[in-house]
mmCIF file of C-alpha atoms and ligand atoms in Angstrom:
data_model
loop_
_atom_site.group_PDB
_atom_site.id
_atom_site.type_symbol
_atom_site.label_atom_id
_atom_site.label_comp_id
_atom_site.label_asym_id
_atom_site.label_seq_id
_atom_site.Cartn_x
_atom_site.Cartn_y
_atom_site.Cartn_z
ATOM 1 C CA MET A 1 -19.859 1.245 4.680
ATOM 2 C CA ASP A 2 -21.078 0.416 1.063
ATOM 3 C CA ALA A 3 -17.916 -0.220 -1.504
ATOM 4 C CA ILE A 4 -18.615 2.728 -3.483
ATOM 5 C CA GLN A 5 -18.444 5.198 0.006
ATOM 6 C CA ALA A 6 -15.341 3.533 0.711
ATOM 7 C CA ILE A 7 -13.722 4.108 -2.770
ATOM 8 C CA LEU A 8 -14.965 7.467 -3.129
ATOM 9 C CA GLY A 9 -14.315 8.620 0.689
ATOM 10 C CA ARG A 10 -10.618 6.922 0.898
ATOM 11 C CA ARG A 11 -7.989 9.566 1.114
ATOM 12 C CA SER A 12 -4.046 9.392 2.365
ATOM 13 C CA ILE A 13 -4.398 9.637 6.342
ATOM 14 C CA ARG A 14 -0.316 10.665 7.365
ATOM 15 C CA LYS A 15 -1.689 11.916 10.849
ATOM 16 C CA PHE A 16 -2.175 8.820 13.055
ATOM 17 C CA THR A 17 -2.674 8.490 17.002
ATOM 18 C CA GLY A 18 -0.409 5.896 18.066
ATOM 19 C CA GLU A 19 -2.790 3.169 19.232
ATOM 20 C CA ALA A 20 -2.607 -0.195 18.173
ATOM 21 C CA ILE A 21 -4.973 -2.184 15.872
ATOM 22 C CA PRO A 22 -6.139 -5.506 17.426
ATOM 23 C CA GLU A 23 -5.117 -8.591 15.144
ATOM 24 C CA LYS A 24 -8.437 -9.843 14.164
ATOM 25 C CA ASP A 25 -8.519 -6.125 11.689
ATOM 26 C CA VAL A 26 -4.767 -6.493 10.639
ATOM 27 C CA LYS A 27 -5.825 -10.233 9.086
ATOM 28 C CA LEU A 28 -9.024 -8.187 7.260
ATOM 29 C CA PHE A 29 -6.531 -5.996 5.921
ATOM 30 C CA LEU A 30 -4.515 -8.977 4.518
ATOM 31 C CA GLU A 31 -7.569 -11.034 3.540
ATOM 32 C CA ALA A 32 -8.633 -7.994 1.564
ATOM 33 C CA ALA A 33 -5.537 -7.493 -0.257
ATOM 34 C CA MET A 34 -5.134 -11.534 -1.347
ATOM 35 C CA ALA A 35 -8.637 -11.297 -2.660
ATOM 36 C CA ALA A 36 -7.055 -8.824 -4.850
ATOM 37 C CA PRO A 37 -7.587 -9.802 -9.021
ATOM 38 C CA SER A 38 -4.099 -11.004 -10.460
ATOM 39 C CA ALA A 39 -3.207 -11.729 -13.859
ATOM 40 C CA CYS A 40 -3.588 -15.702 -14.357
ATOM 41 C CA ASN A 41 -4.560 -15.657 -10.746
ATOM 42 C CA GLN A 42 -0.748 -15.893 -9.679
ATOM 43 C CA GLN A 43 -1.109 -14.043 -6.837
ATOM 44 C CA PRO A 44 2.970 -13.242 -6.441
ATOM 45 C CA TRP A 45 2.870 -11.143 -3.275
ATOM 46 C CA HIS A 46 4.080 -11.800 0.191
ATOM 47 C CA TYR A 47 3.119 -9.032 2.697
ATOM 48 C CA ILE A 48 5.565 -8.260 5.864
ATOM 49 C CA VAL A 49 4.155 -6.447 8.787
ATOM 50 C CA ALA A 50 5.929 -4.822 10.826
ATOM 51 C CA LYS A 51 4.739 -3.265 14.022
ATOM 52 C CA ASN A 52 9.050 -2.583 16.206
ATOM 53 C CA LYS A 53 9.498 1.415 16.149
ATOM 54 C CA GLU A 54 13.146 0.570 15.259
ATOM 55 C CA THR A 55 12.199 -0.993 11.919
ATOM 56 C CA PHE A 56 9.990 2.270 11.244
ATOM 57 C CA SER A 57 12.810 4.202 11.691
ATOM 58 C CA LYS A 58 15.069 2.545 9.495
ATOM 59 C CA ILE A 59 12.047 2.936 6.712
ATOM 60 C CA MET A 60 11.854 6.512 7.484
ATOM 61 C CA GLU A 61 15.769 6.841 7.232
ATOM 62 C CA ALA A 62 15.846 4.655 3.566
ATOM 63 C CA GLN A 63 12.614 6.516 2.182
ATOM 64 C CA PRO A 64 12.383 9.910 3.648
ATOM 65 C CA TYR A 65 8.677 10.061 2.845
ATOM 66 C CA THR A 66 7.524 7.544 5.056
ATOM 67 C CA LYS A 67 7.689 10.751 8.153
ATOM 68 C CA MET A 68 4.354 9.559 8.767
ATOM 69 C CA LEU A 69 5.213 6.212 10.701
ATOM 70 C CA GLU A 70 6.319 8.288 13.585
ATOM 71 C CA LYS A 71 3.220 7.410 15.228
ATOM 72 C CA ALA A 72 1.655 4.655 12.628
ATOM 73 C CA SER A 73 0.761 1.330 14.295
ATOM 74 C CA ILE A 74 1.929 -0.858 11.290
ATOM 75 C CA ALA A 75 3.812 -0.610 8.113
ATOM 76 C CA GLY A 76 2.859 -3.300 5.851
ATOM 77 C CA ILE A 77 5.619 -4.214 3.040
ATOM 78 C CA VAL A 78 3.928 -5.462 0.178
ATOM 79 C CA CYS A 79 6.354 -7.509 -1.681
ATOM 80 C CA ALA A 80 6.306 -9.300 -4.907
ATOM 81 C CA ASP A 81 8.163 -12.914 -5.742
ATOM 82 C CA PRO A 82 8.754 -12.919 -9.653
ATOM 83 C CA ALA A 83 9.331 -16.570 -9.386
ATOM 84 C CA LEU A 84 5.352 -17.099 -8.094
ATOM 85 C CA GLN A 85 4.389 -15.354 -11.649
ATOM 86 C CA THR A 86 2.918 -17.524 -13.885
ATOM 87 C CA CYS A 87 2.267 -14.803 -16.440
ATOM 88 C CA PRO A 88 5.544 -12.588 -16.309
ATOM 89 C CA GLY A 89 5.378 -9.370 -16.106
ATOM 90 C CA TYR A 90 2.632 -8.498 -14.010
ATOM 91 C CA TRP A 91 3.603 -8.321 -10.805
ATOM 92 C CA ALA A 92 3.565 -4.834 -10.170
ATOM 93 C CA GLN A 93 0.132 -4.680 -11.583
ATOM 94 C CA ASP A 94 -1.107 -7.430 -9.272
ATOM 95 C CA CYS A 95 0.329 -6.057 -6.061
ATOM 96 C CA SER A 96 -0.786 -2.915 -7.100
ATOM 97 C CA ALA A 97 -4.305 -4.189 -7.250
ATOM 98 C CA ALA A 98 -3.548 -5.916 -3.677
ATOM 99 C CA THR A 99 -2.039 -2.359 -2.277
ATOM 100 C CA GLU A 100 -5.389 -0.586 -3.181
ATOM 101 C CA ASN A 101 -7.488 -3.830 -1.925
ATOM 102 C CA LEU A 102 -5.850 -3.295 1.786
ATOM 103 C CA LEU A 103 -5.758 0.635 1.699
ATOM 104 C CA LEU A 104 -9.986 0.515 0.777
ATOM 105 C CA ALA A 105 -10.526 -2.297 3.651
ATOM 106 C CA VAL A 106 -8.241 -0.012 6.127
ATOM 107 C CA HIS A 107 -10.328 2.548 5.515
ATOM 108 C CA ALA A 108 -13.977 0.418 5.827
ATOM 109 C CA LEU A 109 -12.826 0.009 9.278
ATOM 110 C CA GLY A 110 -12.113 3.426 10.297
ATOM 111 C CA TYR A 111 -8.709 3.425 10.266
ATOM 112 C CA GLY A 112 -6.188 5.546 7.879
ATOM 113 C CA ALA A 113 -3.599 4.619 5.507
ATOM 114 C CA THR A 114 -0.852 6.193 3.008
ATOM 115 C CA TRP A 115 0.723 4.206 0.320
ATOM 116 C CA CYS A 116 4.846 4.787 0.264
ATOM 117 C CA GLY A 117 6.421 4.205 -2.888
ATOM 118 C CA LEU A 118 9.529 1.926 -2.796
ATOM 119 C CA TYR A 119 9.683 0.332 -6.451
ATOM 120 C CA PRO A 120 11.012 1.029 -8.641
ATOM 121 C CA GLY A 121 13.895 3.043 -6.993
ATOM 122 C CA ASP A 122 16.708 0.638 -6.663
ATOM 123 C CA ASP A 123 18.874 2.485 -3.856
ATOM 124 C CA VAL A 124 15.754 2.420 -1.559
ATOM 125 C CA VAL A 125 14.442 -1.524 -2.976
ATOM 126 C CA TRP A 126 17.917 -2.493 -1.764
ATOM 127 C CA LYS A 127 17.963 -0.743 1.343
ATOM 128 C CA ILE A 128 14.336 -2.148 2.577
ATOM 129 C CA ARG A 129 15.753 -5.734 1.386
ATOM 130 C CA GLY A 130 18.427 -5.280 3.700
ATOM 131 C CA ILE A 131 16.148 -3.624 6.894
ATOM 132 C CA PHE A 132 13.882 -7.153 6.306
ATOM 133 C CA ASP A 133 16.601 -9.581 5.242
ATOM 134 C CA MET A 134 14.624 -9.981 2.407
ATOM 135 C CA PRO A 135 15.892 -12.759 -0.740
ATOM 136 C CA LYS A 136 17.531 -10.354 -3.153
ATOM 137 C CA GLU A 137 14.831 -11.811 -5.915
ATOM 138 C CA VAL A 138 12.094 -10.416 -4.185
ATOM 139 C CA TYR A 139 10.806 -6.923 -4.748
ATOM 140 C CA PRO A 140 9.400 -4.293 -2.157
ATOM 141 C CA LEU A 141 6.818 -2.361 -3.953
ATOM 142 C CA CYS A 142 5.789 -0.055 -1.311
ATOM 143 C CA VAL A 143 5.174 0.355 2.417
ATOM 144 C CA VAL A 144 1.555 0.851 3.687
ATOM 145 C CA ALA A 145 1.580 3.428 6.797
ATOM 146 C CA VAL A 146 -1.325 2.218 8.919
ATOM 147 C CA GLY A 147 -2.874 3.730 12.109
ATOM 148 C CA VAL A 148 -5.861 5.118 14.219
ATOM 149 C CA PRO A 149 -6.768 8.398 12.328
ATOM 150 C CA ASP A 150 -5.801 11.563 13.660
ATOM 151 C CA GLU A 151 -6.886 13.407 10.935
ATOM 152 C CA GLU A 152 -10.256 14.187 8.860
ATOM 153 C CA LYS A 153 -10.389 14.510 5.164
ATOM 154 C CA PRO A 154 -13.001 14.708 2.522
ATOM 155 C CA PRO A 155 -13.393 12.818 -0.012
ATOM 156 C CA ALA A 156 -11.548 13.703 -3.203
ATOM 157 C CA ASN A 157 -14.062 14.019 -6.361
ATOM 158 C CA ARG A 158 -11.080 13.687 -9.010
ATOM 159 C CA TYR A 159 -13.548 12.985 -11.750
ATOM 160 C CA LYS A 160 -12.926 15.050 -15.312
ATOM 161 C CA GLN A 161 -15.362 14.547 -17.864
ATOM 162 C CA GLU A 162 -12.607 15.112 -20.638
ATOM 163 C CA ARG A 163 -10.910 11.814 -19.484
ATOM 164 C CA VAL A 164 -13.620 10.225 -20.858
ATOM 165 C CA HIS A 165 -13.593 9.126 -24.419
ATOM 166 C CA GLU A 166 -17.104 7.774 -25.961
ATOM 167 C CA GLU A 167 -16.012 4.984 -28.148
ATOM 168 C CA LYS A 168 -12.779 6.260 -29.555
ATOM 169 C CA TRP A 169 -10.527 8.771 -28.033
HETATM 170 C C1 FMN B 1 3.140 4.356 -6.070
HETATM 171 C C2 FMN B 1 2.815 5.652 -4.729
HETATM 172 C C3 FMN B 1 3.686 6.150 -4.635
HETATM 173 C C4 FMN B 1 3.357 7.215 -3.145
HETATM 174 N N1 FMN B 1 4.025 7.440 -2.629
HETATM 175 C C5 FMN B 1 4.025 8.176 -1.390
HETATM 176 C C6 FMN B 1 5.110 8.616 -0.201
HETATM 177 O O1 FMN B 1 6.153 8.247 -0.469
HETATM 178 N N2 FMN B 1 4.756 9.677 0.113
HETATM 179 C C7 FMN B 1 3.509 9.868 0.876
HETATM 180 O O2 FMN B 1 3.447 10.439 1.785
HETATM 181 N N3 FMN B 1 2.228 9.313 0.043
HETATM 182 C C8 FMN B 1 2.543 8.502 -1.188
HETATM 183 N N4 FMN B 1 1.651 8.236 -2.357
HETATM 184 C C9 FMN B 1 0.447 9.149 -1.765
HETATM 185 C C10 FMN B 1 -0.190 10.453 -2.881
HETATM 186 O O3 FMN B 1 0.878 11.267 -2.404
HETATM 187 C C11 FMN B 1 -1.576 10.178 -2.747
HETATM 188 O O4 FMN B 1 -2.024 8.816 -3.189
HETATM 189 C C12 FMN B 1 -2.467 11.407 -3.505
HETATM 190 O O5 FMN B 1 -1.213 12.622 -3.687
HETATM 191 C C13 FMN B 1 -3.795 11.505 -3.824
HETATM 192 O O6 FMN B 1 -4.028 11.819 -2.553
HETATM 193 P P1 FMN B 1 -5.276 10.610 -1.759
HETATM 194 O O7 FMN B 1 -4.368 9.438 -1.426
HETATM 195 O O8 FMN B 1 -5.506 11.994 -0.295
HETATM 196 O O9 FMN B 1 -6.406 10.429 -2.316
HETATM 197 C C14 FMN B 1 1.688 7.526 -3.164
HETATM 198 C C15 FMN B 1 0.946 6.698 -3.672
HETATM 199 C C16 FMN B 1 1.349 6.226 -4.555
HETATM 200 C C17 FMN B 1 -0.007 5.422 -5.533
#
């Protein structure tokens, strides 16, 4: 799959078969995430890869819009350690770029995923820190539910010419 096909064809997949994903593919997802651009190349991220169903239940309780985890293979938590920043203030942008890269790699390899937001919800951030014994300084940005797809979605086509400004607003 070429890059444009992957970008235009990616959709949130919320129905999974429950099948396992080979470790070599999981490593590729993480390589793609860590290939993302970041401010001053600071790479302020950490990733938690969870496969345990009890952990999935705890996440679903903490963040109710993660029910697709029920049959997902992996819950990937994209985290930021602000102490790793050399250009302060950019971690959310850096980790969002990493998350999109991860989603695209998942899609390009034939799997499905949904980005589920955690930060900036204060309550949910504390709950997720508790589930994973995370240091209190570290922020979980999102949880990405990844699995073998059990649904197909067409490309969304959201292009809006009126949102494009030539030279000036
Ligand atoms: C910051 C962010 C938070 C999101 N949180 C959730 C979520 O909690 N649960 C969910 O099912 N989808 C979540 N989504 C996925 C969006 O609903 C989805 O991307 C959007 O509806 C567009 O659909 P598409 O991904 O299929 O193109 C989130 C997406 C982003 C970028």
